[in-house]
Amino acid sequence: MPADSGLSWNLLSDIDQMWKLDSMVNAYRAGTIVAVLAAVVGWFVVLRRQTFVAHTVSLAGFPGAAAAVFLGVSASWGYFGFCIGAAAVIAALARSGKGGMAEESALTGIVQSFTLACGMLFVALYKGFLNGVNSLLFGSFLGVTPGDIAVLAVVAVVVLLAMALIGRPLLFASVDPAVADARGVPSRTLSLLFLVLLGATAAEVSQITGSLLVFALLVMPAATAQRITARPGRSLVLSVVFALAVTWFGLGAAYFSPYPIGFWITTFAFGCYLLANLYGFAARWRGAGRRQVAEALGVS
Amino acid sequence: METMTAVDAVDAVNAVNTDSEAAAALLDGASRVCNAGNEPVAVVELRGASASVAGRTLWGGVDLTVECGEFVAVLGPNGVGKSTLVKVLLGVLPAATGEVRVLGHRPGTAGAQIGYLPQRRSFDASLRIRGIDVVRLGLDGDRWGIPLPGTGRFGGAKRREAEARVREAIELVGASAYAHRAIGECSGGEQQRLLIAQALVRKPRLLVLDEPLDSLDLPNQASVAALIGRISRSEDVAVVMVAHDVNPILPYLDRVVYLADGGAASGTPEEVITTETLSKLFRTPVEVLRASDGRLVVVGGPEAPVMHSDRHAGALVGGDRRATDGRVTDGRAADGRAMDRRVADGRAMDRRATDRRPAGSEADDAR
């Protein structure tokens, strides 16, 4: 960290100073793109209870980036190639039928351990790479180039457009698969497509938060939003708001402190989740408590 | 076909009944418009239909006509293929023999005119989607486009129309009080009502329900049965319901189809659920007992499908043993008495009788 990056008493001038650095502006641009994408895709991950698959697909970013560095190409290629590849493997091997995606946990675990093993192999092959392992796993926002941002933006737009197209049938198939099937919603095709979109999203998020902390943006904001409201529209918007806030504050905090970005984003997201839970308990205690007591007395 | 005797007997009774049914339809016509604006075709018509899965005939010789507004139960032992009949009606599985017409067409072509409630599914307690959203998905969840029900993809008028329809369906099942809560937090009975609203939201002419009372407690079985009975009349929608226990729905039924291994019998409940018809159908002595409160208990046979015992426990009790086991039948009568008083004992339970049913059953429903 540069010596002059500590916080002074004037917050505005500090922020002004931070924005003067191209690297920080790029980091904010990349973070904003990634936050919006992660919040939207993550909302469906939480709703569909596919967090384990999401975790596995994100971990595939680690061997991907390690392989890319080992081969001397841009880490982006490694992230996208391995994350989408892992998603495609899970999609291809997951058996169709009752429960569908919910029963694939063994397969997901197998893919997860194999990707981690591959990651260690590439780290071992590339000697002297050990410093980079930390940022691959726990995130780094330095060195985001305008080219990276362009790739992030293009992929995010493509994924978000696809989500807008399949969103409603996907929601139907996620909430109520039996009826959706009877209505002719191609739920198996949709869940395979969603896995691939998830792979692309995980690859994007990995580049900011690191492979291990993808959940900070992919799961925590969505889980927080769904905790606060059960209205799909509102919770999707809230999820984006939380992801953006967490990313922006996380980047700022990481700039003004010696601690890594992944830690800050995760901590802020976790704080939001705790507060949302408190809010949920309070709302339930206040609103539904009386009704539940009445029901309990009436029934028993 | 070995089972034709039973079916023939039922057909003969049906032929005798035709005149009185026509008279009843005339009477009903004064109070409700049946099939308004639609072709005058039966909602469901099965002629000598049979189904086979992997070369094995599940049931056969099913003759059934369901007119609009009628409430028909599909009964039979476990594994006999009740859900297969649902698949045949939905066009997912072709009938092996015979003719099947749904709303005058080949099954599977009626689309939005059929509301379908699959076998019991419950929502995870942590699912954070409101009941009203689940109902809304039944209206337009299969359309591509923006994922959010209720956000402005369409012009305001169309959106308001859709919202009004969703609200109407929710009011119809009496779920307005909890439709805005997360569906995972609703009780089993509340979830089932919301799912019925979801099946009704497109104003179908046929409602196909696969064991909707399964895994509900007794008061909820009674009130959801009353709700379905009321909707079949008031909404002019024919209901075909797979049931594992006939007693909760008995007062509302117009017709039953009893499926057996290789055969079937259909007709009004009092024609089909009798010692003679079921003994012929199952080719083994079967006894139909009527408890003092009007509940029917089938004793003997391959299984006891009309008792509302736990279906797995029921399969353990052998047919002959049960005939002599007074404890089983007594127990059912005793636990049913509390909630099924409205079943008039011994009274003919056709649709004329149901019109006289006490208002109490609807009071449960309006909870």
XYZ file of C-alpha atoms in Angstrom:
667
model
C 0.000 0.000 0.000
C 1.251 3.503 -0.770
C 2.178 5.524 2.275
C -0.309 8.297 1.477
C -3.310 5.979 1.253
C -4.333 6.194 4.892
C -7.533 7.990 5.838
C -7.244 11.630 6.789
C -9.933 13.610 8.585
C -11.347 14.876 5.314
C -13.264 12.020 3.743
C -14.159 13.912 0.551
C -10.582 14.800 -0.239
C -9.569 11.219 0.493
C -12.102 9.936 -2.003
C -11.038 12.600 -4.456
C -7.468 11.458 -4.091
C -8.488 7.803 -4.554
C -10.353 8.602 -7.766
C -7.258 10.263 -9.212
C -5.639 6.862 -9.486
C -6.475 5.111 -12.737
C -6.111 1.750 -11.080
C -8.801 2.636 -8.529
C -11.168 3.983 -11.168
C -10.726 0.788 -13.141
C -11.287 -1.250 -10.001
C -14.527 0.608 -9.317
C -15.702 0.112 -12.902
C -14.940 -3.602 -12.805
C -16.453 -3.961 -9.344
C -19.665 -2.260 -10.400
C -20.115 -4.514 -13.434
C -19.386 -7.618 -11.410
C -21.656 -6.593 -8.529
C -24.709 -6.109 -10.733
C -24.161 -9.385 -12.545
C -23.468 -11.363 -9.370
C -26.522 -9.964 -7.617
C -28.897 -10.965 -10.418
C -27.492 -14.428 -11.088
C -26.921 -15.007 -7.372
C -30.569 -14.239 -6.667
C -31.502 -17.302 -8.700
C -28.706 -19.346 -7.122
C -30.153 -18.677 -3.673
C -33.714 -19.301 -4.828
C -32.733 -22.571 -6.508
C -30.546 -23.666 -3.586
C -27.604 -24.185 -5.888
C -24.993 -22.609 -3.665
C -22.874 -25.749 -3.628
C -22.752 -25.841 -7.421
C -22.017 -22.112 -7.436
C -19.129 -22.638 -5.008
C -17.686 -25.470 -7.087
C -17.948 -23.529 -10.312
C -16.212 -20.544 -8.710
C -13.417 -22.690 -7.300
C -12.701 -23.824 -10.849
C -11.499 -20.280 -11.408
C -8.446 -20.993 -9.255
C -6.880 -23.733 -11.442
C -8.060 -21.749 -14.451
C -6.181 -18.636 -13.479
C -3.187 -20.655 -12.309
C -3.089 -22.481 -15.633
C -3.368 -19.207 -17.519
C -0.464 -17.707 -15.590
C 1.539 -20.897 -16.086
C 0.889 -20.764 -19.851
C 1.572 -17.038 -19.915
C -1.853 -15.902 -21.147
C -4.322 -13.518 -19.532
C -5.871 -14.845 -16.330
C -9.302 -13.895 -17.726
C -9.082 -16.733 -20.207
C -8.352 -19.166 -17.434
C -11.227 -17.939 -15.289
C -13.823 -18.066 -18.052
C -12.551 -21.289 -19.570
C -12.424 -23.264 -16.330
C -15.556 -21.856 -14.672
C -17.748 -22.357 -17.724
C -16.045 -25.702 -18.337
C -16.800 -26.899 -14.796
C -20.407 -25.753 -15.174
C -20.670 -27.603 -18.477
C -19.230 -30.799 -16.941
C -21.745 -30.675 -14.085
C -24.548 -29.894 -16.526
C -23.572 -32.749 -18.827
C -23.146 -35.374 -16.118
C -26.061 -34.358 -13.893
C -28.837 -36.866 -14.312
C -32.200 -35.636 -15.349
C -35.348 -36.742 -13.625
C -36.951 -36.081 -10.313
C -35.159 -33.531 -8.213
C -32.891 -32.795 -11.163
C -30.282 -30.320 -10.039
C -30.884 -30.930 -6.355
C -29.445 -34.446 -6.483
C -26.157 -33.618 -8.067
C -24.237 -32.883 -4.874
C -21.948 -35.925 -5.112
C -21.034 -35.048 -8.683
C -20.462 -31.441 -7.647
C -18.175 -32.513 -4.817
C -16.143 -34.667 -7.201
C -15.727 -31.829 -9.653
C -14.808 -29.461 -6.817
C -12.007 -31.586 -5.393
C -10.645 -32.275 -8.861
C -10.506 -28.587 -9.759
C -8.730 -27.762 -6.499
C -6.221 -30.529 -7.179
C -5.627 -29.113 -10.659
C -5.062 -25.708 -9.104
C -2.367 -27.070 -6.810
C -0.776 -28.859 -9.794
C -0.456 -25.639 -11.774
C 0.883 -23.808 -8.725
C 3.478 -26.565 -8.308
C 4.382 -26.482 -11.998
C 4.872 -22.719 -11.941
C 7.597 -22.284 -9.375
C 7.868 -18.953 -7.625
C 4.166 -18.308 -8.179
C 3.259 -18.557 -4.525
C 2.678 -14.828 -4.007
C -0.016 -14.893 -6.646
C -1.926 -17.729 -5.025
C -3.259 -15.417 -2.356
C -4.786 -13.006 -4.818
C -6.230 -15.845 -6.891
C -7.959 -17.249 -3.829
C -8.796 -14.105 -1.887
C -9.054 -11.426 -4.510
C -7.181 -8.427 -5.763
C -8.340 -5.261 -7.435
C -5.041 -3.908 -8.586
C -3.991 -4.286 -12.160
C -7.461 -4.260 -13.702
C -6.837 -3.009 -17.230
C -9.324 -1.237 -19.527
C -9.205 -4.369 -21.678
C -10.293 -6.497 -18.706
C -13.156 -4.096 -18.076
C -14.312 -4.368 -21.680
C -14.356 -8.173 -21.436
C -16.192 -8.030 -18.111
C -18.766 -5.624 -19.534
C -19.418 -7.633 -22.692
C -19.822 -10.906 -20.798
C -22.039 -9.242 -18.187
C -24.317 -7.752 -20.833
C -24.626 -11.093 -22.618
C -25.399 -12.968 -19.387
C -27.882 -10.337 -18.193
C -29.676 -10.351 -21.547
C -29.918 -14.126 -21.395
C -31.250 -13.883 -17.844
C -33.852 -11.350 -18.935
C -34.973 -13.714 -21.670
C -35.217 -16.884 -19.573
C -35.875 -15.235 -16.226
C -39.596 -15.824 -15.850
C -39.714 -19.456 -17.005
C -36.582 -20.065 -14.926
C -38.332 -18.615 -11.876
C -41.329 -20.845 -12.589
C -39.139 -23.929 -13.011
C -37.184 -23.048 -9.858
C -40.208 -22.465 -7.637
C -42.610 -25.055 -8.975
C -40.919 -27.542 -11.314
C -43.804 -30.023 -11.563
C -46.341 -27.481 -12.780
C -43.780 -25.718 -14.952
C -43.040 -29.020 -16.680
C -46.732 -29.653 -17.215
C -47.019 -26.201 -18.750
C -44.312 -27.019 -21.250
C -41.507 -25.007 -19.668
C -38.267 -26.734 -20.743
C -36.967 -26.826 -17.191
C -34.065 -29.190 -17.848
C -32.756 -27.078 -20.696
C -33.210 -23.980 -18.559
C -31.250 -25.391 -15.651
C -28.391 -26.429 -17.944
C -28.344 -22.994 -19.524
C -28.437 -21.392 -16.091
C -25.389 -23.426 -15.023
C -23.420 -22.080 -17.959
C -24.512 -18.518 -17.159
C -23.502 -19.195 -13.575
C -20.098 -20.338 -14.795
C -19.551 -17.087 -16.680
C -20.715 -15.079 -13.658
C -18.456 -16.961 -11.257
C -15.525 -16.298 -13.579
C -16.252 -12.571 -13.460
C -16.693 -12.414 -9.703
C -13.543 -14.494 -9.093
C -11.496 -11.771 -10.698
C -12.509 -9.284 -7.997
C -13.113 -11.330 -4.854
C -10.898 -14.314 -5.590
C -12.114 -17.845 -6.110
C -12.770 -18.596 -2.460
C -14.795 -15.481 -1.696
C -17.110 -15.432 -4.697
C -20.031 -16.012 -2.366
C -19.506 -12.563 -0.898
C -21.091 -11.138 -4.046
C -22.867 -14.153 -5.516
C -24.788 -15.371 -2.482
C -24.673 -12.919 0.408
C -26.460 -9.920 -1.198
C -29.168 -12.165 -2.671
C -29.660 -14.074 0.569
C -29.808 -10.769 2.456
C -32.394 -9.350 0.059
C -34.550 -12.471 0.152
C -34.399 -12.362 3.903
C -35.848 -8.860 3.886
C -38.648 -9.270 1.349
C -40.460 -12.126 -0.364
C -41.481 -9.955 -3.321
C -39.397 -11.132 -6.263
C -39.054 -7.731 -7.931
C -38.060 -5.898 -4.776
C -35.652 -8.525 -3.543
C -33.896 -8.629 -6.928
C -33.435 -4.853 -6.841
C -32.327 -4.973 -3.189
C -29.850 -7.689 -4.069
C -28.246 -5.411 -6.675
C -28.220 -2.485 -4.218
C -26.506 -4.569 -1.535
C -23.948 -5.957 -3.963
C -23.081 -2.481 -5.235
C -22.835 -0.994 -1.746
C -20.705 -3.841 -0.473
C -18.375 -3.638 -3.468
C -17.967 0.138 -3.358
C -17.355 0.260 0.376
C -15.127 -2.792 0.142
C -12.946 -1.205 -2.525
C -12.703 2.005 -0.539
C -11.852 0.235 2.667
C -9.252 -1.897 0.926
C -7.640 1.204 -0.537
C -7.374 2.991 2.800
C -6.314 -0.040 4.818
C -3.636 -2.682 4.574
C -6.159 -5.526 4.423
C -7.256 -7.314 1.248
C -10.369 -6.483 -0.745
C -11.908 -9.934 -0.304
C -11.899 -9.531 3.443
C -13.672 -6.174 3.313
C -16.326 -7.183 0.793
C -17.085 -10.374 2.713
C -17.203 -8.566 6.040
C -19.573 -5.875 4.799
C -21.787 -8.483 3.123
C -21.853 -10.586 6.266
C -22.749 -7.514 8.314
C -25.648 -6.777 5.972
C -26.817 -10.370 6.273
C -26.737 -10.231 10.071
C -28.665 -6.959 10.089
C -31.232 -8.400 7.668
C -31.681 -11.375 9.938
C -32.236 -9.097 12.902
C -34.751 -7.191 10.803
C -36.442 -10.456 9.821
C -36.711 -11.618 13.416
C -38.013 -8.258 14.517
C -40.625 -8.142 11.757
C -41.760 -11.650 12.494
C -41.877 -11.066 16.217
C -43.879 -7.893 15.757
C -46.210 -8.895 12.938
C -46.739 -12.614 12.907
C -46.202 -13.334 16.572
C -49.715 -12.485 17.593
C -51.222 -14.466 14.726
C -49.069 -17.517 15.438
C -50.008 -17.511 19.097
C -53.668 -17.283 18.147
C -53.304 -20.141 15.683
C -51.467 -22.283 18.188
C -54.172 -21.713 20.758
C -56.932 -22.312 18.244
C -55.532 -25.555 16.896
C -54.354 -27.273 20.044
C -61.809 -58.902 -21.216
C -62.484 -60.556 -17.886
C -63.690 -57.457 -16.171
C -66.386 -56.591 -18.646
C -69.019 -57.989 -16.312
C -68.473 -55.242 -13.795
C -68.281 -52.563 -16.418
C -71.377 -53.877 -18.174
C -73.306 -53.771 -14.957
C -72.325 -50.158 -14.414
C -73.207 -49.277 -17.992
C -76.646 -50.749 -17.513
C -77.186 -48.592 -14.458
C -75.891 -45.558 -16.324
C -78.408 -46.149 -19.098
C -81.254 -46.208 -16.595
C -80.003 -43.039 -14.992
C -79.714 -41.035 -18.190
C -83.234 -39.654 -18.056
C -83.029 -38.439 -14.499
C -79.632 -36.890 -15.189
C -80.991 -35.005 -18.173
C -83.746 -33.666 -15.961
C -81.183 -32.616 -13.377
C -79.154 -30.843 -16.038
C -82.252 -28.904 -17.063
C -82.841 -27.898 -13.482
C -79.224 -26.859 -13.052
C -79.358 -24.871 -16.250
C -81.560 -22.314 -14.565
C -78.971 -21.469 -11.942
C -75.725 -21.696 -13.899
C -74.661 -21.397 -17.485
C -72.909 -24.578 -18.430
C -70.401 -24.469 -21.243
C -71.387 -20.925 -22.155
C -69.939 -19.952 -25.500
C -68.134 -23.247 -25.946
C -68.899 -26.172 -28.188
C -71.350 -28.491 -26.476
C -68.860 -31.301 -25.940
C -68.117 -33.368 -22.894
C -65.103 -32.111 -20.985
C -63.644 -35.603 -20.763
C -64.756 -38.615 -22.722
C -63.173 -42.040 -22.337
C -64.467 -45.014 -24.338
C -63.002 -48.403 -23.517
C -59.730 -46.749 -22.595
C -56.906 -48.787 -21.146
C -53.356 -47.964 -20.207
C -50.259 -50.053 -20.184
C -46.784 -49.274 -18.990
C -43.892 -51.397 -20.246
C -46.280 -53.906 -21.807
C -48.272 -54.482 -18.613
C -51.908 -53.414 -18.663
C -52.582 -51.269 -15.623
C -56.308 -50.772 -16.004
C -58.774 -51.127 -18.829
C -62.333 -50.779 -19.999
C -62.745 -47.265 -18.644
C -65.913 -45.620 -19.925
C -66.365 -42.160 -18.533
C -68.051 -38.952 -19.545
C -67.375 -35.840 -17.511
C -69.623 -32.883 -18.228
C -68.762 -29.346 -17.272
C -69.103 -28.569 -13.606
C -68.926 -32.210 -12.599
C -66.717 -33.526 -9.852
C -65.266 -36.953 -10.544
C -62.958 -38.980 -8.329
C -60.453 -41.541 -9.557
C -60.086 -44.241 -6.916
C -58.192 -47.491 -6.650
C -55.439 -49.318 -4.812
C -51.918 -47.988 -4.714
C -49.915 -48.692 -7.829
C -52.966 -49.368 -9.965
C -52.198 -46.401 -12.189
C -54.369 -43.564 -10.941
C -51.698 -41.041 -11.808
C -51.315 -42.786 -15.165
C -54.920 -41.869 -15.901
C -53.980 -38.264 -15.164
C -51.083 -38.563 -17.614
C -53.440 -39.956 -20.247
C -55.797 -37.008 -19.730
C -52.926 -34.531 -19.969
C -51.673 -36.212 -23.132
C -48.301 -37.086 -21.610
C -48.967 -40.801 -22.127
C -51.137 -42.252 -24.883
C -53.927 -44.643 -24.011
C -53.092 -48.209 -25.043
C -56.561 -48.856 -26.424
C -59.863 -47.061 -26.682
C -60.727 -43.474 -27.336
C -59.843 -40.463 -25.188
C -61.203 -36.997 -25.885
C -60.510 -33.979 -23.697
C -62.703 -30.979 -24.508
C -63.508 -32.653 -27.802
C -59.891 -32.963 -28.870
C -56.955 -35.273 -28.591
C -55.431 -35.105 -25.074
C -52.580 -32.672 -24.723
C -53.968 -30.100 -27.153
C -56.240 -28.199 -24.777
C -53.397 -26.208 -23.195
C -54.591 -23.376 -20.971
C -58.065 -24.892 -20.683
C -56.718 -27.493 -18.288
C -55.558 -26.640 -14.792
C -53.277 -29.259 -13.302
C -52.259 -29.798 -9.699
C -49.561 -32.475 -9.510
C -49.187 -34.873 -6.649
C -48.449 -33.264 -3.324
C -45.489 -30.974 -3.355
C -44.641 -28.713 -0.508
C -42.510 -25.645 -0.517
C -39.375 -25.405 1.543
C -39.902 -23.322 4.669
C -37.102 -20.985 3.619
C -38.443 -20.318 0.122
C -38.859 -16.554 -0.027
C -41.532 -16.174 -2.682
C -45.032 -14.989 -1.862
C -48.077 -17.116 -2.506
C -49.397 -14.481 -4.870
C -46.243 -14.823 -6.967
C -46.706 -18.580 -7.225
C -50.280 -18.024 -8.397
C -49.061 -15.416 -10.865
C -46.544 -17.874 -12.304
C -49.501 -20.121 -13.082
C -50.893 -17.321 -15.243
C -47.869 -16.367 -17.316
C -44.819 -18.096 -15.829
C -44.231 -20.037 -19.026
C -43.732 -16.897 -21.088
C -40.264 -15.784 -22.046
C -39.167 -12.364 -21.042
C -38.628 -10.329 -17.941
C -38.593 -12.587 -14.888
C -40.515 -10.422 -12.500
C -44.204 -11.005 -12.194
C -45.767 -7.620 -11.755
C -43.147 -5.405 -13.309
C -43.965 -3.422 -16.338
C -43.203 -5.510 -19.333
C -46.729 -5.033 -20.558
C -48.815 -1.938 -20.831
C -50.607 -0.901 -17.679
C -54.032 -2.186 -18.752
C -52.817 -5.682 -19.498
C -50.852 -5.804 -16.286
C -53.803 -4.665 -14.209
C -55.948 -7.279 -15.907
C -53.463 -9.999 -14.999
C -53.220 -8.733 -11.425
C -57.000 -8.655 -11.138
C -57.235 -12.227 -12.384
C -54.652 -13.383 -9.843
C -56.511 -11.591 -7.062
C -59.791 -13.117 -8.198
C -58.358 -16.643 -8.133
C -56.917 -16.071 -4.667
C -60.225 -14.751 -3.360
C -61.984 -17.740 -4.880
C -59.970 -20.154 -2.732
C -60.156 -17.876 0.300
C -56.414 -17.309 0.466
C -56.360 -13.505 0.497
C -55.275 -13.340 4.123
C -51.965 -15.120 3.562
C -51.267 -14.698 -0.163
C -48.743 -11.965 0.600
C -46.736 -14.089 2.969
C -43.781 -16.172 1.821
C -45.286 -19.446 0.674
C -42.786 -21.461 2.689
C -44.248 -19.955 5.852
C -47.806 -21.010 4.974
C -49.292 -24.178 6.424
C -49.892 -27.235 4.267
C -53.562 -26.392 3.847
C -52.790 -22.790 2.947
C -50.204 -23.892 0.396
C -52.682 -26.312 -1.143
C -55.286 -23.558 -1.511
C -52.749 -21.302 -3.180
C -51.801 -24.107 -5.538
C -55.463 -24.636 -6.390
C -55.666 -20.910 -7.118
C -52.616 -21.333 -9.344
C -54.350 -24.147 -11.245
C -57.502 -22.020 -11.577
C -55.908 -18.754 -12.563
C -56.225 -19.309 -16.305
C -59.942 -20.099 -15.965
C -59.610 -23.705 -17.080
C -62.609 -25.823 -18.030
C -61.029 -28.933 -16.580
C -59.161 -29.153 -13.313
C -57.009 -32.261 -12.880
C -55.964 -32.796 -9.270
C -53.603 -35.568 -8.212
C -54.191 -36.436 -4.548
C -54.628 -32.851 -3.346
C -55.745 -33.977 0.109
C -52.786 -36.244 0.708
C -50.705 -35.175 3.708
C -53.258 -32.622 4.905
C -54.690 -32.969 8.393
C -58.336 -33.946 8.760
C -59.897 -30.480 9.154
C -57.941 -29.252 6.151
C -58.937 -32.299 4.098
C -62.573 -31.486 4.820
C -62.306 -27.802 4.023
C -60.191 -28.206 0.884
C -62.630 -30.891 -0.322
C -65.513 -28.493 0.312
C -63.626 -25.787 -1.552
C -63.055 -27.996 -4.608
C -66.695 -29.083 -4.543
C -67.855 -25.475 -4.412
C -65.513 -24.335 -7.188
C -66.603 -27.121 -9.527
C -70.143 -25.726 -9.321
C -69.543 -22.005 -9.107
C -66.758 -21.777 -11.690
C -68.312 -24.236 -14.116
C -65.108 -26.244 -14.167
C -65.065 -30.022 -14.353
C -62.856 -31.623 -11.711
C -61.110 -34.956 -12.100
C -59.439 -35.753 -8.817
C -57.234 -38.688 -7.955
C -58.075 -39.605 -4.398
C -56.774 -42.123 -1.994
C -59.653 -41.696 0.444
C -63.114 -41.051 -0.951
C -64.710 -39.982 2.319
C -63.720 -36.296 2.499
C -65.014 -35.686 -1.037
C -67.941 -38.118 -1.016
C -70.655 -35.477 -0.485
C -69.531 -33.471 -3.511
C -68.932 -36.248 -6.011
C -70.980 -36.746 -9.141
C -69.131 -39.789 -10.347
C -66.277 -42.067 -9.435
C -63.946 -44.204 -11.487
C -62.662 -47.208 -9.589
C -59.525 -48.605 -11.161
C -58.447 -52.177 -10.583
C -55.744 -54.417 -11.967
C -56.723 -54.764 -15.628
C -60.233 -53.371 -15.193
C -62.287 -50.419 -14.015
C -65.773 -49.464 -12.950
C -67.361 -46.048 -13.233
C -70.641 -44.491 -12.227
C -72.110 -42.617 -9.324
C -70.527 -43.376 -5.949
C -73.509 -45.363 -4.751
C -73.362 -47.536 -7.865
C -69.649 -48.215 -7.768
C -68.650 -48.282 -4.125
C -70.767 -51.296 -3.278
C -69.943 -54.788 -2.112
C -71.207 -56.294 -5.399
C -69.460 -53.987 -7.867
C -66.116 -53.946 -6.099
C -66.166 -57.714 -5.487
C -66.702 -58.258 -9.204
C -64.058 -55.702 -10.103
C -61.377 -57.131 -7.853
C -62.506 -60.751 -8.413
C -62.183 -61.324 -4.685
C -64.656 -60.837 -1.833
C -64.742 -57.180 -0.881
C -67.115 -55.647 1.599
C -68.219 -52.030 1.661
C -69.262 -50.956 5.123
C -71.026 -47.752 5.959
C -70.290 -46.261 9.325
C -73.131 -44.633 11.226
C -71.872 -41.222 10.143
C -72.031 -42.136 6.464
C -68.352 -42.831 5.948
C -67.534 -45.681 3.620
C -64.979 -48.305 4.494
C -63.834 -50.873 1.979
C -62.802 -54.084 3.671
C -60.765 -56.752 1.932
C -59.454 -56.538 -1.588
C -55.873 -55.961 -2.541
C -55.627 -52.900 -0.325
C -57.957 -50.532 1.422
C -57.791 -47.405 -0.668
C -60.847 -45.628 0.682
C -59.692 -45.603 4.251
C -57.819 -42.513 5.067
C -55.143 -44.316 6.943
C -51.547 -43.658 6.167
C -51.188 -45.231 2.761
C -48.045 -47.099 3.696
C -49.487 -48.454 6.893
C -52.603 -49.499 5.003
C -50.669 -51.747 2.695
C -49.401 -53.802 5.622
C -52.835 -55.000 6.655
C -53.967 -58.011 4.682
C -57.441 -58.210 3.221
C -58.775 -61.244 5.083
C -57.362 -60.180 8.374
C -58.973 -56.829 8.124
C -62.442 -58.314 7.627
C -62.272 -59.743 11.109
C -60.264 -56.946 12.641
C -62.924 -54.767 14.190
C -60.345 -52.418 15.624
C -59.341 -51.031 12.271
C -62.808 -50.111 11.047
C -63.910 -48.866 14.446
C -60.858 -46.670 14.698
C -61.520 -45.039 11.347
C -65.144 -44.367 12.153
C -64.221 -42.852 15.477
C -61.612 -40.466 14.192
C -63.737 -39.469 11.260
C -66.840 -38.714 13.270
C -65.557 -35.454 14.595
C -65.232 -33.829 11.205
C -67.499 -35.661 8.855
C -70.850 -35.221 10.461
C -72.115 -33.484 7.385
C -72.110 -36.741 5.430
C -75.742 -37.685 5.577
C -75.966 -41.333 6.459
C -77.456 -43.563 3.868
C -78.669 -40.645 1.803
C -78.160 -40.788 -1.923
C -75.047 -38.790 -2.546
C -75.582 -37.545 -6.062
C -75.521 -33.883 -6.953
C -79.082 -33.246 -5.787
C -78.072 -34.397 -2.351
C -74.969 -32.227 -2.308
C -77.062 -29.162 -2.926
C -78.668 -29.824 0.401
C -75.414 -30.128 2.266
C -75.207 -28.007 5.371
C -73.435 -24.709 5.237
C -71.034 -25.866 7.914
C -68.675 -27.422 5.425
C -68.227 -24.129 3.679
C -67.649 -22.420 6.991
C -64.543 -24.548 7.466
C -63.438 -23.367 4.133
C -63.857 -19.688 4.840
C -61.589 -19.901 7.859
